[in-house]
Short mmCIF file of C-alpha atoms and ligand atoms in Angstrom, two decimals:
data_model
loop_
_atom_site.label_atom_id
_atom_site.label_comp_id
_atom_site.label_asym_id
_atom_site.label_seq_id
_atom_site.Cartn_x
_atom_site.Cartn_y
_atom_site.Cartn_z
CA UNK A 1 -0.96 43.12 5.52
CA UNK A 2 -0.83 39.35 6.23
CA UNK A 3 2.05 36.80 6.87
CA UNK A 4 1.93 34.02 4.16
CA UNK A 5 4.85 31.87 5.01
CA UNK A 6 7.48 31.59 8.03
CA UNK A 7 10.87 29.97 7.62
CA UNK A 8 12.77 30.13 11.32
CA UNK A 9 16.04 27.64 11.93
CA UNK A 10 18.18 27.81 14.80
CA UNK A 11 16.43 31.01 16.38
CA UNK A 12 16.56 30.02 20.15
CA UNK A 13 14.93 25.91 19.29
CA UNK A 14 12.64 26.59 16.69
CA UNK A 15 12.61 24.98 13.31
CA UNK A 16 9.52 25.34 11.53
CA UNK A 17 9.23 26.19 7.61
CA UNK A 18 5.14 26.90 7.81
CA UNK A 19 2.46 28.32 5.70
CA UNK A 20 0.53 31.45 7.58
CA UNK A 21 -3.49 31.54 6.90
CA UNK A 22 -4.89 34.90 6.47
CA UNK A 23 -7.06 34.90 9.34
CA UNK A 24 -6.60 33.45 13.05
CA UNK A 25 -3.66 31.31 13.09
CA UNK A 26 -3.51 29.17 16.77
CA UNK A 27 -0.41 28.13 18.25
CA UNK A 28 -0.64 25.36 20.59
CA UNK A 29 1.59 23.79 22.87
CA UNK A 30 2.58 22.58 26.43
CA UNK A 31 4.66 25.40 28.18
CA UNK A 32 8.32 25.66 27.09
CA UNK A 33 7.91 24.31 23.56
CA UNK A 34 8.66 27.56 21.80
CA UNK A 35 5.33 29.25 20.81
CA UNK A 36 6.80 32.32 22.17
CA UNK A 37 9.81 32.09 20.38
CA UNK A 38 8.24 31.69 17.42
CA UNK A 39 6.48 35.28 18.22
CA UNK A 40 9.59 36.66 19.40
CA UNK A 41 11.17 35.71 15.86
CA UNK A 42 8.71 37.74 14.05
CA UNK A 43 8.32 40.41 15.99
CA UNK A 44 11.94 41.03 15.69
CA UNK A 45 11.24 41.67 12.34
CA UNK A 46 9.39 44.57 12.52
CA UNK A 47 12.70 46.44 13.51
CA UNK A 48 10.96 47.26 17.36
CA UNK A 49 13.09 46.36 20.35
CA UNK A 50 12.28 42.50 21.61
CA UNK A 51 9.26 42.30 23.95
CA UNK A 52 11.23 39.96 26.22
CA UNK A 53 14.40 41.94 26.32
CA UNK A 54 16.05 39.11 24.41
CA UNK A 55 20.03 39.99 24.09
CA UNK A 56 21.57 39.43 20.78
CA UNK A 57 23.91 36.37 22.52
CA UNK A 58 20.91 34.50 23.23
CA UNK A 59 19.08 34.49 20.10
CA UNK A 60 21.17 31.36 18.70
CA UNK A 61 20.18 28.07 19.42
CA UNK A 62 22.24 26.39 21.88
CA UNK A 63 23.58 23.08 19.76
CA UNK A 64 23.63 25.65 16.23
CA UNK A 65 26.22 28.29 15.05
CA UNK A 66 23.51 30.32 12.88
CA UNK A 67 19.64 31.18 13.59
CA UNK A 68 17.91 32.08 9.85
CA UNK A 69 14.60 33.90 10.18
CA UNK A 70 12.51 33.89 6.62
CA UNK A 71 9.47 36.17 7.08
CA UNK A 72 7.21 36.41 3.49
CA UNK A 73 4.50 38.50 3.74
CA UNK A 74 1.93 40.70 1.68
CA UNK A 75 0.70 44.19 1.31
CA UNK A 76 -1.76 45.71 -0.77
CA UNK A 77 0.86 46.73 -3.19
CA UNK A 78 2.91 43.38 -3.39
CA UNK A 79 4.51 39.99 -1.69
CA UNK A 80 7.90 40.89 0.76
CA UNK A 81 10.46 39.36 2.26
CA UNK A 82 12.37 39.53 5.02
CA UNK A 83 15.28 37.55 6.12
CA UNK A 84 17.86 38.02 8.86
CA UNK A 85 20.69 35.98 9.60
CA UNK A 86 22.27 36.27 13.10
CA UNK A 87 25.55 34.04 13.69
CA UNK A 88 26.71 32.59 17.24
CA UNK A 89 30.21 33.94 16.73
CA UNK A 90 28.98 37.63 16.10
CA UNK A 91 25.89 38.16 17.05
CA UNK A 92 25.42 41.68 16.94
CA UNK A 93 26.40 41.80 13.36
CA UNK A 94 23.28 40.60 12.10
CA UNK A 95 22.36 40.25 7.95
CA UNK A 96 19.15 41.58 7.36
CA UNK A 97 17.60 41.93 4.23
CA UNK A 98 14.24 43.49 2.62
CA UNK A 99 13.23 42.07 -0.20
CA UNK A 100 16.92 40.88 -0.78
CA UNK A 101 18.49 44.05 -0.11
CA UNK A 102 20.46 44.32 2.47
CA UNK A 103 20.17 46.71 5.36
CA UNK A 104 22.30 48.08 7.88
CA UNK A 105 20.53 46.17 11.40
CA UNK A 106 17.28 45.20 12.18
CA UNK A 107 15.91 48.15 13.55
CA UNK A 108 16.43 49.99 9.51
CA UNK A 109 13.46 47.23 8.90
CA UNK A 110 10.78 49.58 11.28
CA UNK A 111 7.69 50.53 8.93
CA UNK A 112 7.59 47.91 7.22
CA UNK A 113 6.26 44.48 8.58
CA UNK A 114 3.26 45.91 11.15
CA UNK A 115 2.36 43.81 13.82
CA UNK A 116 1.09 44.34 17.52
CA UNK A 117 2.06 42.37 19.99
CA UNK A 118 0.17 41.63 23.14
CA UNK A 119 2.06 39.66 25.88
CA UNK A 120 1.39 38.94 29.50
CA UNK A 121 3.52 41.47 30.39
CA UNK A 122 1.08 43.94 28.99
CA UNK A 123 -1.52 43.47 31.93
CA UNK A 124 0.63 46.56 33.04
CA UNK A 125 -1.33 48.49 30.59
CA UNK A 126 -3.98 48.36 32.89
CA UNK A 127 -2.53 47.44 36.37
CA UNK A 128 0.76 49.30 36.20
CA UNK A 129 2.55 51.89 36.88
CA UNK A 130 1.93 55.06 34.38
CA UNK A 131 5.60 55.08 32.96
CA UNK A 132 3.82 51.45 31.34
CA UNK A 133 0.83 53.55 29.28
CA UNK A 134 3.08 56.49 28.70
CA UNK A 135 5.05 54.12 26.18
CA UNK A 136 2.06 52.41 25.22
CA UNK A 137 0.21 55.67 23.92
CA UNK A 138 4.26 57.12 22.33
CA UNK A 139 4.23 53.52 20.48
CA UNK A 140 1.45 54.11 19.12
CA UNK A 141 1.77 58.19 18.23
CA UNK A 142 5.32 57.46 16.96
CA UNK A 143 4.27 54.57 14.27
CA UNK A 144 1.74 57.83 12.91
CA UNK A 145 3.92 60.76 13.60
CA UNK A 146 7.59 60.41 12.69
CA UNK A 147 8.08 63.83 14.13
CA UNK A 148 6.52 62.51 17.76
CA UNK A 149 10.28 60.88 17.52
CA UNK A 150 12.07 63.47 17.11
CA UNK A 151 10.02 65.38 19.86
CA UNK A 152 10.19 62.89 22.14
CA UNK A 153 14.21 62.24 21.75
CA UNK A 154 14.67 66.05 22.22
CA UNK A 155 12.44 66.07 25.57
CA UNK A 156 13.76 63.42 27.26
CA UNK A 157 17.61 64.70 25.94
CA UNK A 158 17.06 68.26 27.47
CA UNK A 159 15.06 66.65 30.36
CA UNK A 160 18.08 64.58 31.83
CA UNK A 161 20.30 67.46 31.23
CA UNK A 162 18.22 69.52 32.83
CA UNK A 163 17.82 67.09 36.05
CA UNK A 164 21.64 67.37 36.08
CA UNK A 165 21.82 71.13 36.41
CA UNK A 166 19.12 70.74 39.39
CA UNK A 167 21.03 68.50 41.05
CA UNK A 168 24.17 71.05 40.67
CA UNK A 169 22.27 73.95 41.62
CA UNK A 170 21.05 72.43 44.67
CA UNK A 171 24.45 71.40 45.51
CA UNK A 172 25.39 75.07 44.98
CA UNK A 173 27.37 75.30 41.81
CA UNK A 174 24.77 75.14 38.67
CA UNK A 175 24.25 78.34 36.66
CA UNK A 176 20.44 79.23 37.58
CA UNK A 177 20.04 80.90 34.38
CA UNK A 178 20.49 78.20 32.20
CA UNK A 179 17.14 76.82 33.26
CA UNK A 180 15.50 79.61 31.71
CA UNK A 181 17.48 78.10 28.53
CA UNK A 182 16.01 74.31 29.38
CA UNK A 183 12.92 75.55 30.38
CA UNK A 184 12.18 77.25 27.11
CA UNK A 185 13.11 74.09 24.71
CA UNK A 186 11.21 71.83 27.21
CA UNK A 187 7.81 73.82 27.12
CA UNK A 188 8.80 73.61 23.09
CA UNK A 189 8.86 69.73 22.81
CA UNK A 190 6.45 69.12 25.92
CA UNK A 191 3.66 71.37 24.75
CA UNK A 192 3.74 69.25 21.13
CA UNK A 193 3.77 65.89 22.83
CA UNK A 194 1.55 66.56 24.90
CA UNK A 195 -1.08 67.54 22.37
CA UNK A 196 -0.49 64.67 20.03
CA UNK A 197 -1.06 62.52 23.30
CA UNK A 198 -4.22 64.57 23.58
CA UNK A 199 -5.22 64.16 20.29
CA UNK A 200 -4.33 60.62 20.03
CA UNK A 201 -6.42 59.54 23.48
CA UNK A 202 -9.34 61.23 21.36
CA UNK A 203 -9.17 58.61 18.73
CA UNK A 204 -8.02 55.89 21.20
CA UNK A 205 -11.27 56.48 23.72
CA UNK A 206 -13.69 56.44 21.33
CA UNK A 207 -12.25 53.36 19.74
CA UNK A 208 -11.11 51.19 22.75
CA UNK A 209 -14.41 51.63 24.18
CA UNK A 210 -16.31 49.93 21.09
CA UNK A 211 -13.76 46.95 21.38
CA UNK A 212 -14.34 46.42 24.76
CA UNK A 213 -17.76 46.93 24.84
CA UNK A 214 -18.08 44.42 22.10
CA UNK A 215 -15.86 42.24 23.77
CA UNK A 216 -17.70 42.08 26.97
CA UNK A 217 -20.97 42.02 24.74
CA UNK A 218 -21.98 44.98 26.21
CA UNK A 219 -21.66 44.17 29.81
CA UNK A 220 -19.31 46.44 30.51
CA UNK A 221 -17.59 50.03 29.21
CA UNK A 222 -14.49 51.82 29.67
CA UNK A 223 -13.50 54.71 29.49
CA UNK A 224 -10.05 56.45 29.18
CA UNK A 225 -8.49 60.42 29.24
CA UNK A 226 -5.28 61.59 29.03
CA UNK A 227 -3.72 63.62 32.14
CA UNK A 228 -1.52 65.87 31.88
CA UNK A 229 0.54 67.01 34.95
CA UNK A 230 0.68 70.41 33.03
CA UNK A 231 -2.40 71.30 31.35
CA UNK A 232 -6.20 71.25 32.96
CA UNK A 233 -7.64 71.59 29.43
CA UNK A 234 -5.80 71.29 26.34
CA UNK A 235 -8.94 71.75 23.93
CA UNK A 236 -9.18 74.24 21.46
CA UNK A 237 -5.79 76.47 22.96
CA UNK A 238 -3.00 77.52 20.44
CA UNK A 239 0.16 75.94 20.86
CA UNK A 240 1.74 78.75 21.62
CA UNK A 241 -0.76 79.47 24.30
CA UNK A 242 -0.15 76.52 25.67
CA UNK A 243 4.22 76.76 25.62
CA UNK A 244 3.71 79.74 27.57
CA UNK A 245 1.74 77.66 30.17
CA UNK A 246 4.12 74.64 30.17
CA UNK A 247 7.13 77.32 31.02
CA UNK A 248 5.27 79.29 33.66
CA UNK A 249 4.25 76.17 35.43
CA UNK A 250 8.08 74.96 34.87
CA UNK A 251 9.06 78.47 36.92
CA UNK A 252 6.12 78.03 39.24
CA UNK A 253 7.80 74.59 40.38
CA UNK A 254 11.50 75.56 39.76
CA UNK A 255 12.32 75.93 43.82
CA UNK A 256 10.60 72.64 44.41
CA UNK A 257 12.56 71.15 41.17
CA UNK A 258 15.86 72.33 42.98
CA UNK A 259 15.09 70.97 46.40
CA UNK A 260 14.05 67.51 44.64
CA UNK A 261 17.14 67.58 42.36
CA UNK A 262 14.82 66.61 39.53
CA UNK A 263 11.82 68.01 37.23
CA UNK A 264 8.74 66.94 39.08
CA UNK A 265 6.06 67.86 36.47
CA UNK A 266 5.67 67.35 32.58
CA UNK A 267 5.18 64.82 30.15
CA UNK A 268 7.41 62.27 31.42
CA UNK A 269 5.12 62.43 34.40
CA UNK A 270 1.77 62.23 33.21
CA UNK A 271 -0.71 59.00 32.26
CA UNK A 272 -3.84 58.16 31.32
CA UNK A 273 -6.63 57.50 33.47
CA UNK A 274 -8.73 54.62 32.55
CA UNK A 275 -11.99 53.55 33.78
CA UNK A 276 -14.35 50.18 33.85
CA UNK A 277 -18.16 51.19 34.27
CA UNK A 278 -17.22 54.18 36.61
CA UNK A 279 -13.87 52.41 38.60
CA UNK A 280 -10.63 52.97 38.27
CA UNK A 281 -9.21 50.36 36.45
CA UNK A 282 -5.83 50.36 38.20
CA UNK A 283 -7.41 49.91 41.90
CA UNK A 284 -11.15 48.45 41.67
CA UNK A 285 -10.52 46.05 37.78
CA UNK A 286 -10.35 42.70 38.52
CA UNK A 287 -7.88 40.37 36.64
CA UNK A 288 -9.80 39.47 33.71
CA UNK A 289 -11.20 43.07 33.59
CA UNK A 290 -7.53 44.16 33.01
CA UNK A 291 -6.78 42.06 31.05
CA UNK A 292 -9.85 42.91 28.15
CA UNK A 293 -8.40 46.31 28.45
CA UNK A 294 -5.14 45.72 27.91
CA UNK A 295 -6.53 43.45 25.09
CA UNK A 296 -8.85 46.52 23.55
CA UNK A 297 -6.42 49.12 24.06
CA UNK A 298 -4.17 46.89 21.37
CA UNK A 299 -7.12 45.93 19.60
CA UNK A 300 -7.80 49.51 18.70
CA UNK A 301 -4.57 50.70 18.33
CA UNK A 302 -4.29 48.04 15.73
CA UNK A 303 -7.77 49.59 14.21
CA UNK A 304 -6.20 53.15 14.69
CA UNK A 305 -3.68 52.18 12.68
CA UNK A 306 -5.14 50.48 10.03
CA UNK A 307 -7.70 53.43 9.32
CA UNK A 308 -5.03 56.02 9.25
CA UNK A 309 -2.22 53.92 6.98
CA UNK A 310 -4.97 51.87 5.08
CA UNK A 311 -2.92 48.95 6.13
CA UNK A 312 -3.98 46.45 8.67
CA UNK A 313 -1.51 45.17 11.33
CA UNK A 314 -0.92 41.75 11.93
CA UNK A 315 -1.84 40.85 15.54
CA UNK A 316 0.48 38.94 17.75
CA UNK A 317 -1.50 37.24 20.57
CA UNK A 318 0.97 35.58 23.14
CA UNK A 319 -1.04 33.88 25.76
CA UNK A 320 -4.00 36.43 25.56
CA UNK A 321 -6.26 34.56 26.44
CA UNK A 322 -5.89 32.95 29.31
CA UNK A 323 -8.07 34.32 32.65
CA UNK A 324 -10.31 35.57 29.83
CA UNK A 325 -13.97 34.38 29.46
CA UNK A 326 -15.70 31.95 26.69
CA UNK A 327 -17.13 35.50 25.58
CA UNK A 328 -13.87 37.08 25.40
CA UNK A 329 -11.80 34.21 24.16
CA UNK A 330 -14.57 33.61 21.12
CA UNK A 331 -14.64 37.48 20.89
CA UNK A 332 -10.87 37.56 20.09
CA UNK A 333 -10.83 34.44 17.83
CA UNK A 334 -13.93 34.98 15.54
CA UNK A 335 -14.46 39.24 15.35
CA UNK A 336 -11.53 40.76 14.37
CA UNK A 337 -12.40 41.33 10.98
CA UNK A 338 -9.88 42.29 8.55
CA UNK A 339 -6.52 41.49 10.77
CA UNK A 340 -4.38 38.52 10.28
CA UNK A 341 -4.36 36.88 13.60
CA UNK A 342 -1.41 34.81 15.12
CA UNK A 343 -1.89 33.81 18.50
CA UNK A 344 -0.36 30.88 21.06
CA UNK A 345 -2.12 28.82 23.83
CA UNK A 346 -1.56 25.42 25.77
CA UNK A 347 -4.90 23.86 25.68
CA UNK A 348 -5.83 22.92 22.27
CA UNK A 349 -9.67 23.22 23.81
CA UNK A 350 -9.86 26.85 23.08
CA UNK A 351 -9.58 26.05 19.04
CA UNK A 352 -12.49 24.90 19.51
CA UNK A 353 -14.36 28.50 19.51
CA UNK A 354 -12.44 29.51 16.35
CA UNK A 355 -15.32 29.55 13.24
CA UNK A 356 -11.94 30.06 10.62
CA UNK A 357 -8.12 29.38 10.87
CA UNK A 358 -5.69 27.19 11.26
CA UNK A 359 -4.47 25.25 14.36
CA UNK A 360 -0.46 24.13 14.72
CA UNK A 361 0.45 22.11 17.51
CA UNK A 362 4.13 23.08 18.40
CA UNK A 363 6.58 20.82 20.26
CA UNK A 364 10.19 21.46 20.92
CA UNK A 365 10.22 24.11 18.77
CA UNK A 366 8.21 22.12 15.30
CA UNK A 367 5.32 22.26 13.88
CA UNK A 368 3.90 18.55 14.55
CA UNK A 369 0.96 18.63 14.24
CA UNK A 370 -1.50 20.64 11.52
CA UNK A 371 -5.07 21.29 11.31
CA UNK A 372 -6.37 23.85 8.23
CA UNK A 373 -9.72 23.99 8.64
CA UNK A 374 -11.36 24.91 11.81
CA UNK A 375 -14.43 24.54 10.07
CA UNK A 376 -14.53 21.01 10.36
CA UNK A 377 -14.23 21.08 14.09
CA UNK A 378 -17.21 18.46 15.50
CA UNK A 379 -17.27 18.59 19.20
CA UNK A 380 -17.81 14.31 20.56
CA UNK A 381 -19.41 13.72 24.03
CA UNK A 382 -15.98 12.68 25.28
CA UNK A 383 -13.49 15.21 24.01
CA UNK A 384 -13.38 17.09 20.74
CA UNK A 385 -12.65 15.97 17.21
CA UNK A 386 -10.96 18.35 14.78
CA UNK A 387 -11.05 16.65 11.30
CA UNK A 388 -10.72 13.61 12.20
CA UNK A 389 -7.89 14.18 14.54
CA UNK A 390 -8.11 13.49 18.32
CA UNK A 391 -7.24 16.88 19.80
CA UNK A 392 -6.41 15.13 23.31
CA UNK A 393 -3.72 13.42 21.42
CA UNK A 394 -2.81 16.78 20.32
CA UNK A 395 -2.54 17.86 23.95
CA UNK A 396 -0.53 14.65 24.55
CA UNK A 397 2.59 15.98 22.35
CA UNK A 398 4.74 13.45 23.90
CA UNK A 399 3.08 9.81 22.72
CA UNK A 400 3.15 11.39 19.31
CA UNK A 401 6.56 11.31 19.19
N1 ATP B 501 19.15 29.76 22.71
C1 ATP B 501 18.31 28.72 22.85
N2 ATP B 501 18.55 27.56 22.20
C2 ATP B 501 17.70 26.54 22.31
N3 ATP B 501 16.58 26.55 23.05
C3 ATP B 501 16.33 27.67 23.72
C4 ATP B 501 17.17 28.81 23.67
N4 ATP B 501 16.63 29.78 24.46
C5 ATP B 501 15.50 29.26 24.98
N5 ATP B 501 15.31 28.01 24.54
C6 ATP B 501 14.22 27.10 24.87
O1 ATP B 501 12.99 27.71 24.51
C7 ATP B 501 11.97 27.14 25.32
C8 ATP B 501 11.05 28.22 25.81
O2 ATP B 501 10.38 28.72 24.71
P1 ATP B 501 9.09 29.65 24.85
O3 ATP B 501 9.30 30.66 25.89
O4 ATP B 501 8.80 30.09 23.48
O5 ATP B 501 8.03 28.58 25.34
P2 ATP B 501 6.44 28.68 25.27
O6 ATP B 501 5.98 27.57 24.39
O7 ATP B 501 6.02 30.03 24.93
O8 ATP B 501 6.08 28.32 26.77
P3 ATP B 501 4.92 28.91 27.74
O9 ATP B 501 3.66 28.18 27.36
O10 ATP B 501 5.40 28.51 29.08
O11 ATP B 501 4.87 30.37 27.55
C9 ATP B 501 12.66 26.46 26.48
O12 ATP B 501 12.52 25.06 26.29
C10 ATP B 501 14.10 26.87 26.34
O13 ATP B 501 14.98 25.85 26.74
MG1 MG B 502 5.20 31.56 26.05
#
């Protein structure tokens, strides 16, 4: 899947009518020009919830009464497009259409533009709490399993009513015996979650490792297992074995679940445990060593995703790599084969280890600057020369205006 051409007026202050290459696409700009925007503006597109927890009011720009968002893109099959409309006066209403038909909200448009995203939030992949890879690894089950949805909806449904009855019981009026009810449809949707997790940190290890051992150019490995605050071993067992373990240990806890006035183990308590040459990530990684891994956990679920649908992702790089190394950096830019790579920075420099792509340079919200073929770069003794353009005058937006 690649992006070939992005049309975006009035969303937030960009206003850029662009043509996407197929391979690493850089982003460039001083901070608070709109590179992010521009991200945010496509990712919207893929009908997942905004990254930034953007709210429909703020999407317009301020001095405009309509944002227009004109995504074209292609798939093995054929050239798509998607355009949504949102307008200042009613913003939740928004006009979205695929391929010119329209669709009830933006969220009807999920399956259908791919794309990762990687932000700086996502250092809590590696560094936060386990709530942060709990969604990371249901992301990436749900976009293979639409029935990890449904599983997941009914868990966390009969979870919170089930949290509510503890909290009656230990207040002396709840009906004990319902738990028995909860406990039964809990071990149901827990026990299948939890081995799609299981399954799905199979893939995800072996893969995640290779990226970041590439990445690091074999300096350094990870390693990564799913923990489950249920199961010691979920290999080989029937799933009905394993329901019948999830409720006993359920009953096992249920005095401790009343005193606490909530369910203390299952799977919207457990994580995954991930590991840098023998550390734990989480306590021993330093900042750039989080970082890779939050990188290569994407990285592969992008991979995962693309072997399994036979349909790459397009990857979304929002200032990934900053408090990376050369290594890294050069890693991300030049070896991801096969992905369509959009990604934003502030110092033109790093263009410099692209071998292919284009560079923008992006100030108040426009493209104003262009380079197509990284190729051509020629480093000078005092600065660097892309094509004939000065890229310090890149950096510079301001005296080009
Ligand atoms: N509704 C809006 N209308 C117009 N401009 C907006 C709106 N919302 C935000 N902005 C502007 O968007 C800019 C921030 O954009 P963005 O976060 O994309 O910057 P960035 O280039 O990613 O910066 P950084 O390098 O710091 O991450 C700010 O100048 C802000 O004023
Ligand atoms: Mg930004």
């Amino acid at each position: 899947m690649r992006i070939t051409h992005l049309k975006i007026d009035g969303f937030k202050n960009i206003n850029i009518d662009m043509k996407v290459t197929p391979t690493v696409n850089i982003l460039v700009g001083e901070n608070a020009n709109g590179k992010t925007n521009i991200i945010e503006a496509v990712w919207l597109a893929t009908g997942c919830r905004s990254f930034r927890n953007l709210k429909d009011k703020d999407i317009v720009d301020f001095n405009k009464e309509t944002a227009t968002v004109e995504i074209t893109y292609t798939t093995k099959e054929r050239e798509n497009t998607i355009k949504y409309v949102v307008e200042k006066s009613n913003p939740k209403d928004k006009k979205v259409y695929l391929n010119g038909v329209k669709k009830k909200s933006l969220s009807q448009l999920f399956g259908n533009l791919r794309c990762i995203v990687f932000t700086p939030d996502d250092l809590e992949l590696s560094k936060g709490g386990p709530e942060h890879r709990r969604t990371f690894i249901d992301i990436c089950v749900s976009q293979l399993k639409p029935v990890y949805i449904m599983h997941l909806n009914k868990y966390n449904d009969i979870l919170s009513q089930r949290n509510m009855l503890l909290k009656e019981i230990q207040m002396g009026r709840g009906d004990v015996s319902l738990l028995d009810i909860y406990d039964e449809q809990l071990s149901f949707h827990g026990t299948n979650i939890s081995v799609m997790r299981e399954e799905y940190s199979n893939i995800l290890r072996e893969c995640a490792k290779r990226v970041f051992f590439d990445m690091s150019r074999g300096h350094e490995y990870m390693s990564l297992k799913y923990q489950s605050t249920v199961f010691e071993d979920l290999k080989n067992a029937k799933i009905d074995d394993l329901k019948e373990i999830y409720k006993e240990k359920l009953l096992s806890m249920r005095d401790e679940d009343i005193r606490l006035g909530f369910t203390g183990i299952g799977t919207h308590r457990d994580d995954i445990i991930i590991e840098v040459n023998d550390l734990n990530l989480r306590e021993y990684g330093s900042q750039g060593q989080q970082r890779s891994v939050a990188l290569s956990l994407k990285l592969a679920q992008a991979e995962i995703l693309m072997r399994l649908t036979g349909e790459s992702p397009i990857i979304l790089f929002d200032d990934a790599l900053s408090e990376i190394d050369k290594r890294r950096q050069s890693y991300v830019m030049n070896e991801i084969d096969d992905m369509q790579v959009i990604l934003t920075c502030c110092d033109p420099i790093v263009a410099l280890d692209a071998r292919i792509g284009n560079l923008y340079a992006i100030q108040r919200g426009e493209v104003i600057d262009f380079i197509d073929n990284l190729k051509k770069m020629r480093v000078k003794p005092y600065g660097c020369v892309i094509d004939n353009i000065d890229v310090s005058k890149v950096t510079k937006l301001d005296e080009k205006k």
